[in-house]
Amino acid sequence: MLKIEQLSFSYHQQQEPEMLFELTAVPGEILSIIGPSGCGKSTLLNLIAGFLPAQSGHISIDNEFVEKLSPAERPLTMVFQQHNLFPHLDLYTNVALGINPSLKLTSKQKDEVSDALKKLGLSGLEKRKPGQLSGGQRQRVALARALVRHHKVLLLDEPFAALGPALRQELIELLKSLVQQKSMIALLVSHQPDDALQASGRTAFIHQGRVSAIDETFKLLNNSKNKAIRNYLGSL
Amino acid sequence: MNRQPTSAFWVLTLLGLAVLIPMASLLAVGRLPGFEPGDLQFWHSSYIRRVLFFSFWQAFLSTLISLGLALLVARSIAFRGNFPLRNLLLKLFGLPLVVPSIVAVMGVVSVYGAEGWIPLGRSLYGLNGILIAHVFFNLPLAVRLLLPVWQSLPDHYWQLAEQLRFTPWQRWVHIEWPAIRENLPGVSLLVFMLCLTSFAVVLTLGGGPKSSTLEVAIYQSLRFDFDPTQAVILALLQLSLCLVVAVIGLSLQKLPEVEITISASNYAWHNKNRLFHNLVILLAAIFVGLPLLAMILDAIRGPVIEVISDNKLWQATAYTLMIGLSAAFCSVLAGWFLLRSSSVFANRGQINKAKWIELAGSVVYVVPPLVLGTGYFVLLAPHVDVFDWVFPIVILINAMMGLPFVIKVLSPAMRKNQMRYQNLCCSLALQGWHKFRWIDWPLLRRPIGLAAALVSAMAMGDLGVIALFGSVDTTTLPLMLYQQLGAYRIPQAAVSAVFLLLMCLLVFWSLERGLGGKDYVKN
């Protein structure tokens, strides 16, 4: 289980923290995170990943507190919107870096890299450079690397934002099956309410640095009482 | 990730010590032997007044002519779009960054000297020669700095001008001049500074006290008059001048970005006045190309065997290579650690911190090499034989001179890498040696190679600090060339000049290709 308790952060010094998060997600779940730009969606992921220092509060993964650990020590993997891959390294190497930064892999680990690439439909492309791939393929490689790392938590920061609707749907289905198979916990930041509807049973709506609502996705998107959600969706 | 990036702190501390200690010894002028309080009243000396005036006057005229012509040439190149040999022309205009100034002087003598194609006779020596050489260097530089301004003007402006039937004059007033005006102060100040601190050109083409600049006067006081007090006073004057110019420069606007790559934008469709533009480009190419061509022809007809079978040439070559490569190594290393910090700050949004670190690394813009050299001279002279220390000092000063270029070339690439891959590397636990080997080196070797190539070529061609500290046993190629010119052994000098030029180009090319690698990863 991923548990965020009273996690606070401010870009500027002030008494009341600009952001204060409270959230839980369970294995096998993709929890979508939506909200207007600047609301703190990406900040939340960066805090969990350790790229930004939290002022106070706790992050626990399976009852282990991780907020004191460095980004590399936390049992999680983040997939960014772009620049997930090093352009000068081939696909195989890009994935292998996820296992060991020195690139000294045992034969078992090498098989694992090949398996992950196969699972994501990238067999035969091992020697390609990222520049020779489509945007969708590049994000598949990033997911393959996340797989070989065997981490419980997967943080996805608008990973499909640059892709067309059909590709997005396809990758979301792929993501869903991976998360269920490995019983991972995924947080998916997204700009598209449709993505949340397709990917997630539950969705959190973030507004002004707080989790303003968290509910079943369909209910949340049709919550006519929450003014911020109405304004964000521009509906009703 | 919360660690403060401290590597720049150490680099800047070392750099600060290397600049401030010799500067402090300049300020302690009162303790020099033979010092009299009256010496400080430099305005009573008609010699110093004359030198001061001439320094300013030649720099002013050089800047005026270089920039005036550069505007004309850059405009013609921009308007002619993609003409044949365009890239070759721009490569030719990039050469003055690599051609040692003493070699350029040789080229100017080959064309305009007594035996040359356009003989100016004795009148070459003095203001005329200095101006020709300075324009030879700075016209191409200014063209390369100004050309991107035209290329940055959106095509819509020209389409609009066509629609509104602007005359060429109206186009200039409404479209071109507003963009140029923003960049002109920066470019002029850079050129002015380069001419103010120019040494080799004035030393060889200047004629005695009548046309001498502060930079050369410092050298003469130390090496010929054995008058350290006068040298120090001149050095302090030069330092204050440069500081004033730099402060004016900073307050007016940023120094221009040195454009290393030239993109070929195409304006071919508004091809009016083709003939005029062609003529301008042709004349500029001749002006820049002729000295190089004449010198090479002179060298081929010269005593090639005599010169290259001389042991002294090879001894000088070895010293020159050692200085160039060591300076490049130190400079790139210092730049790397400096930029490692500044790019972290830039990535965190602390842009001002990053800017200040990089500006501090470029401090030698305001402390000319001969001023630094004089500082080291008076600092070390009472304790050791300074001529034994020639190589460490020459390498140190040249490495510092190269640092601004290293920063200019490496900074954008390192910042981009930091921005794109820092979080990714962090989460993959890529750090230290592995990060350098798998990520930084492959992605940055190209700018590193270019930076090392630039610094080594400049250090190899430097005649300034080496003239101050060099002796018969420690002669580099530029110093040897200067001695040949001084002894009027012009045919030999032409051969040595071409030899030095080839060495510089060879080292430049092999570092750029060797370190930079052949294929370039587009990211």
Short mmCIF file of C-alpha atoms in Angstrom, two decimals, chain B residues 153-490:
data_model
loop_
_atom_site.label_atom_id
_atom_site.label_comp_id
_atom_site.label_asym_id
_atom_site.label_seq_id
_atom_site.Cartn_x
_atom_site.Cartn_y
_atom_site.Cartn_z
CA LEU B 153 14.16 38.09 -38.51
CA PRO B 154 11.02 36.13 -39.36
CA ASP B 155 10.21 35.67 -43.04
CA HIS B 156 6.84 37.30 -42.45
CA TYR B 157 8.56 40.66 -42.00
CA TRP B 158 9.92 40.47 -45.53
CA GLN B 159 6.60 39.30 -46.95
CA LEU B 160 4.93 42.21 -45.18
CA ALA B 161 7.55 44.63 -46.53
CA GLU B 162 6.90 43.31 -50.03
CA GLN B 163 3.17 43.80 -49.59
CA LEU B 164 3.57 47.35 -48.26
CA ARG B 165 6.08 48.15 -51.02
CA PHE B 166 8.87 49.23 -48.69
CA THR B 167 11.88 50.77 -50.34
CA PRO B 168 15.23 49.26 -49.30
CA TRP B 169 15.74 52.28 -47.04
CA GLN B 170 12.36 51.75 -45.36
CA ARG B 171 13.15 48.08 -44.88
CA TRP B 172 16.39 49.04 -43.20
CA VAL B 173 14.73 51.60 -40.91
CA HIS B 174 11.66 49.58 -39.95
CA ILE B 175 12.90 46.01 -39.96
CA GLU B 176 16.67 45.63 -39.85
CA TRP B 177 17.96 48.51 -37.77
CA PRO B 178 15.74 47.90 -34.70
CA ALA B 179 17.09 44.34 -34.45
CA ILE B 180 20.70 45.36 -35.13
CA ARG B 181 20.59 48.21 -32.65
CA GLU B 182 20.05 45.80 -29.75
CA ASN B 183 23.13 43.79 -30.61
CA LEU B 184 25.45 46.55 -31.72
CA PRO B 185 26.69 47.77 -28.29
CA GLY B 186 27.69 44.25 -27.25
CA VAL B 187 29.54 43.47 -30.46
CA SER B 188 31.28 46.88 -30.53
CA LEU B 189 32.46 46.50 -26.96
CA LEU B 190 33.82 43.03 -27.62
CA VAL B 191 35.73 44.25 -30.68
CA PHE B 192 36.92 47.38 -28.84
CA MET B 193 38.20 45.25 -25.96
CA LEU B 194 40.01 42.88 -28.31
CA CYS B 195 41.73 45.81 -30.05
CA LEU B 196 42.56 47.53 -26.77
CA THR B 197 44.34 44.45 -25.46
CA SER B 198 45.83 43.36 -28.78
CA PHE B 199 49.53 42.66 -28.41
CA ALA B 200 51.22 40.83 -31.27
CA VAL B 201 49.77 43.11 -33.97
CA VAL B 202 50.91 46.32 -32.32
CA LEU B 203 54.27 44.87 -31.32
CA THR B 204 55.15 43.91 -34.88
CA LEU B 205 53.34 46.55 -36.94
CA GLY B 206 53.54 49.45 -34.51
CA GLY B 207 56.42 51.81 -35.08
CA GLY B 208 58.26 52.76 -31.91
CA PRO B 209 56.88 55.05 -29.22
CA LYS B 210 54.74 56.95 -31.73
CA SER B 211 52.37 54.07 -32.26
CA SER B 212 52.60 51.94 -29.18
CA THR B 213 49.75 50.77 -26.95
CA LEU B 214 49.69 50.14 -23.23
CA GLU B 215 49.92 46.40 -23.77
CA VAL B 216 53.15 46.74 -25.78
CA ALA B 217 54.53 49.47 -23.53
CA ILE B 218 54.21 47.11 -20.54
CA TYR B 219 56.28 44.53 -22.39
CA GLN B 220 58.92 47.06 -23.40
CA SER B 221 59.27 48.44 -19.88
CA LEU B 222 59.83 44.96 -18.48
CA ARG B 223 61.99 43.41 -21.18
CA PHE B 224 63.95 46.34 -22.61
CA ASP B 225 63.96 49.22 -20.13
CA PHE B 226 64.16 46.91 -17.08
CA ASP B 227 61.83 49.35 -15.38
CA PRO B 228 59.33 47.29 -13.36
CA THR B 229 57.87 50.40 -11.73
CA GLN B 230 56.84 51.84 -15.07
CA ALA B 231 55.55 48.44 -16.18
CA VAL B 232 53.39 48.15 -13.09
CA ILE B 233 51.98 51.66 -13.50
CA LEU B 234 51.15 50.92 -17.13
CA ALA B 235 49.59 47.60 -16.11
CA LEU B 236 47.43 49.31 -13.50
CA LEU B 237 46.35 51.87 -16.09
CA GLN B 238 45.46 49.13 -18.55
CA LEU B 239 43.55 47.23 -15.86
CA SER B 240 41.51 50.31 -14.93
CA LEU B 241 40.74 50.99 -18.59
CA CYS B 242 39.51 47.46 -19.12
CA LEU B 243 37.44 47.59 -15.96
CA VAL B 244 35.77 50.81 -17.09
CA VAL B 245 35.03 49.36 -20.52
CA ALA B 246 33.68 46.15 -18.97
CA VAL B 247 31.44 48.02 -16.54
CA ILE B 248 30.05 50.12 -19.39
CA GLY B 249 29.56 46.91 -21.34
CA LEU B 250 27.73 45.12 -18.55
CA SER B 251 25.49 48.07 -17.85
CA LEU B 252 24.58 48.49 -21.51
CA GLN B 253 23.77 44.85 -22.14
CA LYS B 254 25.09 41.33 -22.12
CA LEU B 255 28.11 40.33 -24.15
CA PRO B 256 27.02 38.74 -27.40
CA GLU B 257 26.64 35.00 -27.60
CA VAL B 258 29.47 33.68 -29.72
CA GLU B 259 27.68 31.87 -32.50
CA ILE B 260 29.61 28.67 -33.11
CA THR B 261 27.32 27.04 -35.64
CA ILE B 262 25.96 28.98 -38.56
CA SER B 263 22.58 27.97 -39.86
CA ALA B 264 21.89 28.59 -43.48
CA SER B 265 18.61 30.40 -43.72
CA ASN B 266 17.21 31.17 -47.10
CA TYR B 267 16.07 34.60 -48.21
CA ALA B 268 16.85 33.99 -51.83
CA TRP B 269 13.45 35.19 -52.97
CA HIS B 270 14.04 38.86 -52.27
CA ASN B 271 17.09 38.94 -54.42
CA LYS B 272 17.36 42.57 -55.36
CA ASN B 273 20.68 44.31 -55.90
CA ARG B 274 22.29 40.95 -56.56
CA LEU B 275 25.26 42.53 -58.25
CA PHE B 276 25.97 44.89 -55.37
CA HIS B 277 25.75 42.12 -52.76
CA ASN B 278 27.96 39.85 -54.83
CA LEU B 279 30.56 42.60 -55.10
CA VAL B 280 30.55 43.26 -51.35
CA ILE B 281 30.92 39.56 -50.56
CA LEU B 282 33.68 39.15 -53.13
CA LEU B 283 35.67 42.13 -51.78
CA ALA B 284 35.30 40.89 -48.19
CA ALA B 285 36.43 37.40 -49.19
CA ILE B 286 39.44 38.86 -50.97
CA PHE B 287 40.34 41.07 -48.02
CA VAL B 288 40.26 38.14 -45.60
CA GLY B 289 41.59 35.49 -47.94
CA LEU B 290 44.37 37.42 -49.63
CA PRO B 291 46.79 37.64 -46.68
CA LEU B 292 46.45 33.91 -46.07
CA LEU B 293 46.93 33.11 -49.74
CA ALA B 294 49.89 35.49 -50.17
CA MET B 295 51.58 34.09 -47.11
CA ILE B 296 51.16 30.52 -48.28
CA LEU B 297 52.57 31.39 -51.73
CA ASP B 298 55.50 33.19 -50.09
CA ALA B 299 56.14 30.16 -47.93
CA ILE B 300 56.13 27.74 -50.86
CA ARG B 301 58.70 29.87 -52.67
CA GLY B 302 60.63 30.39 -49.44
CA PRO B 303 63.51 28.44 -47.92
CA VAL B 304 61.31 25.55 -46.81
CA ILE B 305 64.09 22.99 -46.38
CA GLU B 306 66.29 25.40 -44.46
CA VAL B 307 63.54 26.24 -42.01
CA ILE B 308 62.16 22.79 -41.36
CA SER B 309 65.56 21.17 -41.02
CA ASP B 310 66.38 23.56 -38.22
CA ASN B 311 66.40 21.81 -34.85
CA LYS B 312 65.22 24.97 -33.17
CA LEU B 313 61.95 24.80 -35.09
CA TRP B 314 61.20 21.34 -33.76
CA GLN B 315 62.22 22.28 -30.24
CA ALA B 316 59.85 25.26 -30.47
CA THR B 317 57.14 23.00 -31.90
CA ALA B 318 57.42 20.65 -28.94
CA TYR B 319 57.09 23.53 -26.46
CA THR B 320 54.19 25.01 -28.42
CA LEU B 321 52.31 21.71 -28.45
CA MET B 322 52.92 21.18 -24.77
CA ILE B 323 51.60 24.63 -23.91
CA GLY B 324 48.54 24.28 -26.15
CA LEU B 325 47.50 20.85 -24.93
CA SER B 326 48.17 21.52 -21.24
CA ALA B 327 46.28 24.81 -21.34
CA ALA B 328 43.34 23.12 -23.06
CA PHE B 329 43.31 20.31 -20.50
CA CYS B 330 43.35 22.68 -17.50
CA SER B 331 40.81 25.00 -19.04
CA VAL B 332 38.30 22.28 -19.94
CA LEU B 333 38.71 20.63 -16.54
CA ALA B 334 38.08 23.92 -14.71
CA GLY B 335 35.16 24.75 -17.00
CA TRP B 336 33.62 21.33 -16.44
CA PHE B 337 33.59 21.63 -12.66
CA LEU B 338 32.42 25.23 -12.83
CA LEU B 339 29.52 24.35 -15.10
CA ARG B 340 28.56 21.29 -13.10
CA SER B 341 27.52 23.64 -10.32
CA SER B 342 26.05 26.40 -12.45
CA SER B 343 23.89 23.99 -14.46
CA VAL B 344 22.46 22.54 -11.24
CA PHE B 345 21.58 26.05 -10.09
CA ALA B 346 20.09 26.91 -13.48
CA ASN B 347 17.99 23.74 -13.38
CA ARG B 348 16.65 24.71 -9.96
CA GLY B 349 15.56 28.06 -11.30
CA GLN B 350 18.37 29.96 -9.56
CA ILE B 351 19.35 31.59 -12.84
CA ASN B 352 21.18 34.51 -11.27
CA LYS B 353 23.46 32.25 -9.24
CA ALA B 354 24.31 30.31 -12.39
CA LYS B 355 24.96 33.52 -14.31
CA TRP B 356 27.28 34.92 -11.68
CA ILE B 357 29.31 31.72 -11.49
CA GLU B 358 29.78 31.74 -15.25
CA LEU B 359 30.57 35.46 -15.30
CA ALA B 360 33.17 35.02 -12.56
CA GLY B 361 34.79 32.29 -14.65
CA SER B 362 35.14 34.80 -17.48
CA VAL B 363 37.06 37.26 -15.30
CA VAL B 364 40.01 37.30 -17.73
CA TYR B 365 37.83 39.34 -20.08
CA VAL B 366 38.79 42.29 -17.88
CA VAL B 367 42.30 41.29 -16.82
CA PRO B 368 44.42 41.20 -19.98
CA PRO B 369 47.15 38.53 -20.15
CA LEU B 370 50.02 41.00 -20.08
CA VAL B 371 48.65 42.63 -16.95
CA LEU B 372 48.45 39.21 -15.31
CA GLY B 373 51.92 38.40 -16.61
CA THR B 374 53.35 41.61 -15.15
CA GLY B 375 51.75 40.71 -11.83
CA TYR B 376 53.41 37.31 -11.82
CA PHE B 377 56.67 38.89 -12.92
CA VAL B 378 56.91 41.33 -10.02
CA LEU B 379 55.52 38.72 -7.63
CA LEU B 380 58.09 36.06 -8.45
CA ALA B 381 61.12 38.07 -9.59
CA PRO B 382 62.48 38.85 -6.08
CA HIS B 383 62.37 35.18 -5.06
CA VAL B 384 63.12 32.98 -8.07
CA ASP B 385 64.47 33.22 -11.60
CA VAL B 386 61.19 33.92 -13.42
CA PHE B 387 62.54 32.51 -16.66
CA ASP B 388 62.63 29.06 -15.06
CA TRP B 389 58.90 29.37 -14.45
CA VAL B 390 57.95 30.26 -17.99
CA PHE B 391 55.91 27.14 -18.80
CA PRO B 392 53.73 26.90 -15.68
CA ILE B 393 52.93 30.62 -15.95
CA VAL B 394 52.25 30.58 -19.69
CA ILE B 395 50.03 27.49 -19.34
CA LEU B 396 48.16 28.94 -16.36
CA ILE B 397 47.46 32.30 -18.02
CA ASN B 398 46.46 30.71 -21.31
CA ALA B 399 44.15 28.29 -19.54
CA MET B 400 42.49 31.27 -17.84
CA MET B 401 42.23 33.07 -21.19
CA GLY B 402 40.49 30.03 -22.63
CA LEU B 403 37.98 29.62 -19.82
CA PRO B 404 35.39 32.11 -21.18
CA PHE B 405 35.34 30.18 -24.46
CA VAL B 406 35.00 26.84 -22.67
CA ILE B 407 32.07 28.26 -20.71
CA LYS B 408 30.42 29.66 -23.85
CA VAL B 409 30.72 26.40 -25.73
CA LEU B 410 29.91 23.93 -22.93
CA SER B 411 27.31 25.79 -20.90
CA PRO B 412 24.26 25.36 -23.16
CA ALA B 413 24.92 21.64 -23.65
CA MET B 414 25.53 20.98 -19.96
CA ARG B 415 22.45 22.90 -18.92
CA LYS B 416 20.33 21.00 -21.40
CA ASN B 417 21.68 17.67 -20.17
CA GLN B 418 21.04 18.64 -16.58
CA MET B 419 17.50 19.74 -17.34
CA ARG B 420 16.57 16.66 -19.36
CA TYR B 421 18.33 13.82 -17.61
CA GLN B 422 19.11 14.83 -14.04
CA ASN B 423 15.94 13.35 -12.51
CA LEU B 424 16.19 10.27 -14.67
CA CYS B 425 19.83 9.68 -13.66
CA CYS B 426 18.90 10.25 -10.03
CA SER B 427 16.15 7.66 -10.09
CA LEU B 428 18.36 5.13 -11.90
CA ALA B 429 21.15 5.70 -9.33
CA LEU B 430 23.45 6.73 -12.17
CA GLN B 431 26.23 8.80 -10.67
CA GLY B 432 29.97 9.32 -10.54
CA TRP B 433 32.00 7.35 -13.03
CA HIS B 434 29.08 5.42 -14.52
CA LYS B 435 27.17 8.61 -15.18
CA PHE B 436 30.22 10.19 -16.81
CA ARG B 437 30.96 7.14 -18.92
CA TRP B 438 27.48 6.27 -20.13
CA ILE B 439 25.70 9.63 -20.16
CA ASP B 440 27.83 12.76 -19.86
CA TRP B 441 30.76 11.80 -22.07
CA PRO B 442 28.76 10.49 -25.05
CA LEU B 443 26.38 13.45 -24.95
CA LEU B 444 28.97 16.14 -24.24
CA ARG B 445 32.08 14.96 -26.05
CA ARG B 446 31.30 17.10 -29.06
CA PRO B 447 31.25 20.46 -27.25
CA ILE B 448 34.15 19.29 -25.07
CA GLY B 449 36.16 18.53 -28.20
CA LEU B 450 35.34 21.92 -29.69
CA ALA B 451 36.26 23.73 -26.47
CA ALA B 452 39.57 21.89 -26.15
CA ALA B 453 40.34 22.57 -29.81
CA LEU B 454 39.65 26.30 -29.47
CA VAL B 455 41.70 26.74 -26.29
CA SER B 456 44.67 24.77 -27.55
CA ALA B 457 44.78 26.64 -30.87
CA MET B 458 44.60 29.99 -29.09
CA ALA B 459 47.26 29.01 -26.56
CA MET B 460 49.56 27.69 -29.29
CA GLY B 461 49.34 30.97 -31.18
CA ASP B 462 49.73 33.20 -28.16
CA LEU B 463 52.50 35.73 -28.32
CA GLY B 464 52.13 37.81 -25.20
CA VAL B 465 52.94 36.08 -21.99
CA ILE B 466 55.60 34.01 -23.74
CA ALA B 467 57.25 37.21 -25.00
CA LEU B 468 57.39 38.40 -21.40
CA PHE B 469 58.88 35.21 -19.98
CA GLY B 470 60.46 33.40 -22.92
CA SER B 471 64.20 33.14 -23.47
CA VAL B 472 66.52 31.58 -26.05
CA ASP B 473 66.08 28.16 -24.47
CA THR B 474 62.33 28.39 -24.13
CA THR B 475 61.15 29.66 -27.49
CA THR B 476 57.75 28.76 -28.88
CA LEU B 477 56.78 28.97 -32.54
CA PRO B 478 55.09 32.40 -32.28
CA LEU B 479 58.10 33.80 -30.42
CA MET B 480 60.47 32.35 -33.00
CA LEU B 481 58.38 33.90 -35.76
CA TYR B 482 58.54 37.25 -33.99
CA GLN B 483 62.31 37.01 -33.72
CA GLN B 484 62.59 36.22 -37.44
CA LEU B 485 60.38 39.20 -38.30
CA GLY B 486 62.44 41.40 -35.99
CA ALA B 487 65.63 40.34 -37.76
CA TYR B 488 63.99 41.05 -41.15
CA ARG B 489 64.34 37.41 -42.18
CA ILE B 490 61.01 37.71 -43.98
#
